[in-house]
GROMACS .gro file of N, CA and C in nm:
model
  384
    1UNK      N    1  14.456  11.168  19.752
    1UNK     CA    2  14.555  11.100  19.833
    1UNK      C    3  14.578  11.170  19.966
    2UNK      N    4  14.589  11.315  19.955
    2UNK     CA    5  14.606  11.374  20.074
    2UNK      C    6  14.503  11.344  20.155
    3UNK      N    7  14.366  11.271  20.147
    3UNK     CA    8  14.247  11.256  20.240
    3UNK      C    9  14.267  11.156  20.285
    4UNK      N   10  14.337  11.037  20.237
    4UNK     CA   11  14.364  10.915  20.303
    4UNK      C   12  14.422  10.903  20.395
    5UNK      N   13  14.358  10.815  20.537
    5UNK     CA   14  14.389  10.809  20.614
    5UNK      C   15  14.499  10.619  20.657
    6UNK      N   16  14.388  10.582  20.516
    6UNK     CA   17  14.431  10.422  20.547
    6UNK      C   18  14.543  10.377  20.465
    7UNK      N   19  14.643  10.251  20.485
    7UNK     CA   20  14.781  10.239  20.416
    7UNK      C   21  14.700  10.230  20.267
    8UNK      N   22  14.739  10.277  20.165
    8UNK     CA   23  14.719  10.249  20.030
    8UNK      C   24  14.780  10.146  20.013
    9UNK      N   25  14.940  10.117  20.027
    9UNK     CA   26  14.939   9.930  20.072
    9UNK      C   27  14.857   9.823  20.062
   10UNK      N   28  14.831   9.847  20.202
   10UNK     CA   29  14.713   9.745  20.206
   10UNK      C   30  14.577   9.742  20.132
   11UNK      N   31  14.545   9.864  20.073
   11UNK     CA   32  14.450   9.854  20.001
   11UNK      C   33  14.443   9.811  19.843
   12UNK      N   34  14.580   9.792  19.826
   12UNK     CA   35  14.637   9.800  19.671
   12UNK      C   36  14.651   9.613  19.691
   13UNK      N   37  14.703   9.594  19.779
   13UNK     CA   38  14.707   9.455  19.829
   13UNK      C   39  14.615   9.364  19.850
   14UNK      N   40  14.497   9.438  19.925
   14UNK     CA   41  14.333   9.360  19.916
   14UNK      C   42  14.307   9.381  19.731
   15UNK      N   43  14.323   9.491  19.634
   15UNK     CA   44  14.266   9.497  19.560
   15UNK      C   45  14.330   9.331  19.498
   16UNK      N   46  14.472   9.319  19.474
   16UNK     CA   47  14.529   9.245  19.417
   16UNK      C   48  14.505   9.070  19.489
   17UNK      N   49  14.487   9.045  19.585
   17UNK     CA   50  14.403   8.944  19.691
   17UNK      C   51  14.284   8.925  19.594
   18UNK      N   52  14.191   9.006  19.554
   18UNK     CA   53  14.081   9.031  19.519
   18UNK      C   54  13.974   9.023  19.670
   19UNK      N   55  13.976   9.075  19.723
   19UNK     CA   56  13.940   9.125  19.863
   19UNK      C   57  13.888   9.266  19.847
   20UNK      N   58  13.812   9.305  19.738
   20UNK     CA   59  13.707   9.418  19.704
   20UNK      C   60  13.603   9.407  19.799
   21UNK      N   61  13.507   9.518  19.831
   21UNK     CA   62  13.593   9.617  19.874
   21UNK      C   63  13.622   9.647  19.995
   22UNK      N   64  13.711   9.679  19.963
   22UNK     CA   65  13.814   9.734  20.110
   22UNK      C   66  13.755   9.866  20.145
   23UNK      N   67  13.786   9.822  20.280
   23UNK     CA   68  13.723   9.986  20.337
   23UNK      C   69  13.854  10.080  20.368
   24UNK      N   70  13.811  10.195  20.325
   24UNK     CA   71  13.918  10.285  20.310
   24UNK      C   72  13.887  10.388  20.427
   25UNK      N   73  13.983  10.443  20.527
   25UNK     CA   74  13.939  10.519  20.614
   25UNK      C   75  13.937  10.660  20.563
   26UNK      N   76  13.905  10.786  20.587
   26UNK     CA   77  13.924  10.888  20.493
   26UNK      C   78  13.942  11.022  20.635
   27UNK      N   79  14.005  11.109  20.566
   27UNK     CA   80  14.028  11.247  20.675
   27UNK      C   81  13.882  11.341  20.589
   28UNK      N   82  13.795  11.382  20.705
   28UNK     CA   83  13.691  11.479  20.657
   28UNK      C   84  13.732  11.607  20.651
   29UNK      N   85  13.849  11.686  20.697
   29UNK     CA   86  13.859  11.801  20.612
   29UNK      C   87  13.850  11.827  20.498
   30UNK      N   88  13.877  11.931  20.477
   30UNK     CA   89  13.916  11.991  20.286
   30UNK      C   90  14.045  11.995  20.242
   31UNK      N   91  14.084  11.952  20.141
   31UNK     CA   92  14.198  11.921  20.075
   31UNK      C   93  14.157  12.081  19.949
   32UNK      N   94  14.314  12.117  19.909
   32UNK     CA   95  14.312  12.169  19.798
   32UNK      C   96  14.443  12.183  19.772
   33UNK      N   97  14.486  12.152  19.586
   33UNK     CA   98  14.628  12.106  19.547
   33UNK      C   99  14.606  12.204  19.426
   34UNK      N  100  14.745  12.279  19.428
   34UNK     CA  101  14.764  12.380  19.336
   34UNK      C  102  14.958  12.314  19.259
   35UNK      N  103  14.919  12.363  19.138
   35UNK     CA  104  15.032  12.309  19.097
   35UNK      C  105  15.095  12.389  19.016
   36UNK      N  106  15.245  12.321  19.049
   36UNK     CA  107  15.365  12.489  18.994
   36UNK      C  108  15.374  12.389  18.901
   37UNK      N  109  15.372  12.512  18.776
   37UNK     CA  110  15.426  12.449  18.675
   37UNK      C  111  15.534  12.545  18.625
   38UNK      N  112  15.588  12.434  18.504
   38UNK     CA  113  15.750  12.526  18.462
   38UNK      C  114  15.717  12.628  18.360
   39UNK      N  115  15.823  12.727  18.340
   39UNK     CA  116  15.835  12.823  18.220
   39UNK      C  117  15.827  12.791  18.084
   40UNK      N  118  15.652  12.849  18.044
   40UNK     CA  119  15.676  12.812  17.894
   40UNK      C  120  15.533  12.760  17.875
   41UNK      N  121  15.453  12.683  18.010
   41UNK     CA  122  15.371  12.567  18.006
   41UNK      C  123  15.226  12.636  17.972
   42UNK      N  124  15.133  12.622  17.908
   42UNK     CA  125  15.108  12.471  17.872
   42UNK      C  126  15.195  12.482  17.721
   43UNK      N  127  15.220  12.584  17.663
   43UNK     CA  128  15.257  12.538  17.511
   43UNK      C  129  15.390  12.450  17.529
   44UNK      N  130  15.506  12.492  17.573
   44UNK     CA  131  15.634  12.436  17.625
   44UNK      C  132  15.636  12.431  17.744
   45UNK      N  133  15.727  12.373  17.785
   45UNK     CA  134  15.818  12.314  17.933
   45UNK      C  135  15.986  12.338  17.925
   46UNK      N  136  15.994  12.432  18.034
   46UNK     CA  137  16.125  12.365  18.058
   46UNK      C  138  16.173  12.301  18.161
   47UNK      N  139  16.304  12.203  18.101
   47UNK     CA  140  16.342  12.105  18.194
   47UNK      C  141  16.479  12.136  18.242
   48UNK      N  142  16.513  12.065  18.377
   48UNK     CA  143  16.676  12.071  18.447
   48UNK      C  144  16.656  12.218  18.519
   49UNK      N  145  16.562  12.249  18.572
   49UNK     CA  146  16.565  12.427  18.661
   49UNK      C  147  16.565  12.350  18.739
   50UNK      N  148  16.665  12.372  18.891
   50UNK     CA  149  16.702  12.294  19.014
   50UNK      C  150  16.522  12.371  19.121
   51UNK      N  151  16.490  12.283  19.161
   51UNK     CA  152  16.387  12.289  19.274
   51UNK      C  153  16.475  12.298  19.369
   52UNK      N  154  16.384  12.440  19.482
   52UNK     CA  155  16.412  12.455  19.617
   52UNK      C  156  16.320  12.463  19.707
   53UNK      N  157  16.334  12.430  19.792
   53UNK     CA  158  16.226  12.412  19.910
   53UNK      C  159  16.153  12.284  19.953
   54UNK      N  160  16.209  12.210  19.880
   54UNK     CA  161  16.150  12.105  19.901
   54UNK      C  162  16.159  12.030  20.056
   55UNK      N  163  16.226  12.029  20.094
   55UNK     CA  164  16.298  11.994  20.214
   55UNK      C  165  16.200  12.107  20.370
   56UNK      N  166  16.082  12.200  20.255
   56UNK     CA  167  15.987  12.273  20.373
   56UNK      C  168  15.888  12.168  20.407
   57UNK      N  169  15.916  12.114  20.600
   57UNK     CA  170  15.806  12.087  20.600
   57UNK      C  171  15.670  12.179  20.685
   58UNK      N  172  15.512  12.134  20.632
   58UNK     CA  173  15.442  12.226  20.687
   58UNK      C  174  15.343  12.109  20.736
   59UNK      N  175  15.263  12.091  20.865
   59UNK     CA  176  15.154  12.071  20.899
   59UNK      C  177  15.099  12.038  20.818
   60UNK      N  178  14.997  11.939  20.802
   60UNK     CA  179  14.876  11.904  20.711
   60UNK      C  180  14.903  11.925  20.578
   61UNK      N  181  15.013  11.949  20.497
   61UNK     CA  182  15.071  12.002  20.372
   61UNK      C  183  15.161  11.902  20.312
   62UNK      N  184  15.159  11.879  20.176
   62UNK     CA  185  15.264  11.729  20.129
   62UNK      C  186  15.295  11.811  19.968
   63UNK      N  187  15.365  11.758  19.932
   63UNK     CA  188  15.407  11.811  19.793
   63UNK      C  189  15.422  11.684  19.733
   64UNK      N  190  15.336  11.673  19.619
   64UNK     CA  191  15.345  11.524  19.533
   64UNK      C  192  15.407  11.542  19.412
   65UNK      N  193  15.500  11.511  19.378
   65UNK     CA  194  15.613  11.509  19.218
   65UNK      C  195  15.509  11.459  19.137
   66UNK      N  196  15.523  11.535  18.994
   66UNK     CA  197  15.516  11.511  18.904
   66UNK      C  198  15.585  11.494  18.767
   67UNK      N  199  15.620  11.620  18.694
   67UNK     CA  200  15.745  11.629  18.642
   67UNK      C  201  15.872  11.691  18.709
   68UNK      N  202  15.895  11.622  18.797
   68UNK     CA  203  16.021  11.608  18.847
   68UNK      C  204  16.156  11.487  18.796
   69UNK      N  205  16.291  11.521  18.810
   69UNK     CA  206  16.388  11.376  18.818
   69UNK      C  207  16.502  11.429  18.904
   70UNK      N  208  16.587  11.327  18.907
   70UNK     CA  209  16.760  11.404  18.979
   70UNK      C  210  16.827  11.414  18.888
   71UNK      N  211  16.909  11.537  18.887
   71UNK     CA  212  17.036  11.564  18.776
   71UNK      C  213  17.137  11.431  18.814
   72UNK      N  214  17.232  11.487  18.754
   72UNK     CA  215  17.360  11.402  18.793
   72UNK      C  216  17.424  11.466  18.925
   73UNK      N  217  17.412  11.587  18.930
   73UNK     CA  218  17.461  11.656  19.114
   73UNK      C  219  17.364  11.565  19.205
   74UNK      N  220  17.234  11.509  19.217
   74UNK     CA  221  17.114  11.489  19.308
   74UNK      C  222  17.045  11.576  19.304
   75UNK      N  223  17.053  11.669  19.256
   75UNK     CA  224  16.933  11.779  19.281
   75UNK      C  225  16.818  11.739  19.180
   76UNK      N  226  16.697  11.766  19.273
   76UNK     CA  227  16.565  11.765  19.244
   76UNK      C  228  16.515  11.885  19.063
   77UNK      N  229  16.505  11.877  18.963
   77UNK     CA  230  16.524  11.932  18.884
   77UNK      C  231  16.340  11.918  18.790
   78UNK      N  232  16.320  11.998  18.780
   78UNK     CA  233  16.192  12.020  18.650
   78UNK      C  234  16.212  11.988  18.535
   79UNK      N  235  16.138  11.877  18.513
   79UNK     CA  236  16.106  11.720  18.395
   79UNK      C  237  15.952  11.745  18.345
   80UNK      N  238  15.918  11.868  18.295
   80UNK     CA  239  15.781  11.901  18.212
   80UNK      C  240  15.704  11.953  18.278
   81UNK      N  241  15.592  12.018  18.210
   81UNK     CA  242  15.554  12.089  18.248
   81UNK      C  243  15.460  12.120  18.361
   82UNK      N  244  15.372  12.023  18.405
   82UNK     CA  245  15.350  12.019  18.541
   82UNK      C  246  15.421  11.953  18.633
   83UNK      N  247  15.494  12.054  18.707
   83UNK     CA  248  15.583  11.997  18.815
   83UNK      C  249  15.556  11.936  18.957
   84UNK      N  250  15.519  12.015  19.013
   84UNK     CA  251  15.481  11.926  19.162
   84UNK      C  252  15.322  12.026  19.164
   85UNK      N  253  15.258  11.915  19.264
   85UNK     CA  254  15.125  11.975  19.320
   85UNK      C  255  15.133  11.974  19.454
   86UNK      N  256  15.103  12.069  19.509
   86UNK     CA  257  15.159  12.131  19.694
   86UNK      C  258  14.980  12.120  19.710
   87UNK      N  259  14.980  12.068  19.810
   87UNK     CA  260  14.880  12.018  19.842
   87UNK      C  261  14.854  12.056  19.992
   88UNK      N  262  14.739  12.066  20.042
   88UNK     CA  263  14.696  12.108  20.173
   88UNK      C  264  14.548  12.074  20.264
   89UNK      N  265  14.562  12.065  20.387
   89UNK     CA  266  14.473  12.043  20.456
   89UNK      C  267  14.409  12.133  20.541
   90UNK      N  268  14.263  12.154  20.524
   90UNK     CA  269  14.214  12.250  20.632
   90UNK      C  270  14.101  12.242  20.659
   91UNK      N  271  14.001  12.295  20.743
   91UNK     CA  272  13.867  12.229  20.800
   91UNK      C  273  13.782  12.377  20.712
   92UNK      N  274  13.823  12.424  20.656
   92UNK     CA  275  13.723  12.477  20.518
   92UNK      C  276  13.859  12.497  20.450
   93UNK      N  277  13.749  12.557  20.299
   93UNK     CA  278  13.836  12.515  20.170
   93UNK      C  279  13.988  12.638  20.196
   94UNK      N  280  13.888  12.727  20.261
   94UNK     CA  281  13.985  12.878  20.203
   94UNK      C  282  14.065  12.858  20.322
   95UNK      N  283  14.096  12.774  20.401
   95UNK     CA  284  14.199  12.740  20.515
   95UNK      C  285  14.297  12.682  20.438
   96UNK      N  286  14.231  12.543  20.377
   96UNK     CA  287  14.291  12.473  20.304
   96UNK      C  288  14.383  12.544  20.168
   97UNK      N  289  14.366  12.622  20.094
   97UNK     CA  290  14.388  12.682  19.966
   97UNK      C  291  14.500  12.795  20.079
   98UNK      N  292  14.474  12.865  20.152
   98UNK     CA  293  14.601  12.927  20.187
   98UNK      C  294  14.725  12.838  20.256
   99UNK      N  295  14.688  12.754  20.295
   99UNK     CA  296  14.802  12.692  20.369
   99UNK      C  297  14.843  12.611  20.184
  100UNK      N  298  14.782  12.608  20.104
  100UNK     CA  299  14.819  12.529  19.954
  100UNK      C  300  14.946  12.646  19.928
  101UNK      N  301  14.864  12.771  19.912
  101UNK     CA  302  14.956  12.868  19.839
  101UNK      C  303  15.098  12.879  19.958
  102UNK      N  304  15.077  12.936  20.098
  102UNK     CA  305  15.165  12.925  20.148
  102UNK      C  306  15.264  12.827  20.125
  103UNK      N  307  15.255  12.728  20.109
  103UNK     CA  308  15.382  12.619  20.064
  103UNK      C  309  15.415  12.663  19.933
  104UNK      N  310  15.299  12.699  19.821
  104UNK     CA  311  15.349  12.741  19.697
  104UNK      C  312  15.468  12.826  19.719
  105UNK      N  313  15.517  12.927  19.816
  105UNK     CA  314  15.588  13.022  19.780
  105UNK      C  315  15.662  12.992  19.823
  106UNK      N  316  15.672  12.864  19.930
  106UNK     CA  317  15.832  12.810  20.017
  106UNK      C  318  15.933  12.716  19.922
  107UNK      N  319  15.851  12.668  19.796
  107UNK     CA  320  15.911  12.558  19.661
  107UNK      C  321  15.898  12.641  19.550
  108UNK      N  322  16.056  12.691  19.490
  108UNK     CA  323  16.079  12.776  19.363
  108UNK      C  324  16.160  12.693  19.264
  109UNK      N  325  16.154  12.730  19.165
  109UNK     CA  326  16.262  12.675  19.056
  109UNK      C  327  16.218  12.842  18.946
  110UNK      N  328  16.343  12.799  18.877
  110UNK     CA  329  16.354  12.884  18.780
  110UNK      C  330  16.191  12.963  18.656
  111UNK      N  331  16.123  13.030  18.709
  111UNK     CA  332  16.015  13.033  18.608
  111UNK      C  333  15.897  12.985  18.661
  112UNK      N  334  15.895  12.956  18.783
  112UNK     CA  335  15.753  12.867  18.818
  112UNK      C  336  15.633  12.950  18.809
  113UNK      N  337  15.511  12.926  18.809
  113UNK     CA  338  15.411  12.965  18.781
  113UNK      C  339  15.307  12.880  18.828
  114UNK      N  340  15.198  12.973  18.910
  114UNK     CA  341  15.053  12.891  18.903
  114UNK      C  342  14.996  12.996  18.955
  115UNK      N  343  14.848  12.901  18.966
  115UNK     CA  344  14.751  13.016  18.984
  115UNK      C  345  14.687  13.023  19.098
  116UNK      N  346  14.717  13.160  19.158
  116UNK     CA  347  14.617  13.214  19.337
  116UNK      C  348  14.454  13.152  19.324
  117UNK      N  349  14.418  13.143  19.231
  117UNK     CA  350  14.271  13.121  19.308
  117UNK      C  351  14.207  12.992  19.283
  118UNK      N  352  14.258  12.894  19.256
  118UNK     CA  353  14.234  12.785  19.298
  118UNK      C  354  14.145  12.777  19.415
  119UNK      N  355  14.037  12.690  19.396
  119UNK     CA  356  13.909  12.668  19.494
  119UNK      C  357  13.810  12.759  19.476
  120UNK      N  358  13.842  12.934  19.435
  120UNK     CA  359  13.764  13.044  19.436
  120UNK      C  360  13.629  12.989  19.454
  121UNK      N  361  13.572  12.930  19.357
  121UNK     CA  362  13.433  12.853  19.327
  121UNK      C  363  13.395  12.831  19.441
  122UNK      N  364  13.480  12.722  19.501
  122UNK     CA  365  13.429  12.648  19.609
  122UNK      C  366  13.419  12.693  19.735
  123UNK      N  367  13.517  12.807  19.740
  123UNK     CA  368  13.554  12.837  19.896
  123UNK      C  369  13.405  12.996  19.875
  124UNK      N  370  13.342  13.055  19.757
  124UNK     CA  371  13.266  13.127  19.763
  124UNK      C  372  13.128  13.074  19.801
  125UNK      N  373  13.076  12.915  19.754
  125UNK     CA  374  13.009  12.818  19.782
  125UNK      C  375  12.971  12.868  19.951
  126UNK      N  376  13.106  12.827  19.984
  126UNK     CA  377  13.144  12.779  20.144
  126UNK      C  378  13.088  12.847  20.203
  127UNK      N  379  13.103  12.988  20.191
  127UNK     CA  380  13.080  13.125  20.249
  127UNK      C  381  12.950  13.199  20.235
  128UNK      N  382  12.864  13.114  20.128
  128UNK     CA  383  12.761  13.149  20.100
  128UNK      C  384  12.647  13.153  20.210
   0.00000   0.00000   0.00000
């Protein structure tokens, strides 16, 4: 999703038209999405730890909910065990994967957890 350039709208709309296929425009950088998950995960989850940072914005960077909901205050709160995936854009991977983690550390909740080397594989590929 972060590579899309064209309305998903309209493309969800041609699909349903039946107007296959639609041409989809696309961003040629590198994308890479690392995801906080809650305390406990994968065996357990916990839920209702208030999320902060959400409200960071960064350049080429989006944060997509997953197990997320709102309490009864409004606050943004952790609903299982994979919580959001912070996602990032960069014209190689290991651009991309630090500007990922950098947002990782600007969005906390109680217990979060994930893992630095996301891409490793790919961004060693890169460099090869």
């Amino acid at each position: 999703m972060m590579r899309l350039k064209s309305s998903l709208v309209d493309l969800v709309e041609a699909g349903i038209a039946g107007n296959l296929p639609a041409e989809a425009e696309w961003d040629e950088r590198k994308t890479v999405g690392i995801v906080l998950a809650s305390k406990g995960y994968p065996e357990t989850s916990s839920n209702g730890d208030v999320i902060s940072g959400l409200d960071t914005e960064m350049a080429d960077a989006k944060v997509f909910h997953a197990g997320t909901k709102a309490n009864d205050n409004g606050e943004i709160v952790t609903n299982g065990g994979r919580v959001l995936c912070m996602t990032a854009l960069g014209n190689t991977i290991g651009e991309a994967q630090a500007k990922a983690l950098e947002l990782c550390q600007k969005v906390t909740f109680d217990g979060v957890q994930y893992r630095k080397d996301i891409g490793y594989r790919a961004i060693a590929r890169e460099n090869a």
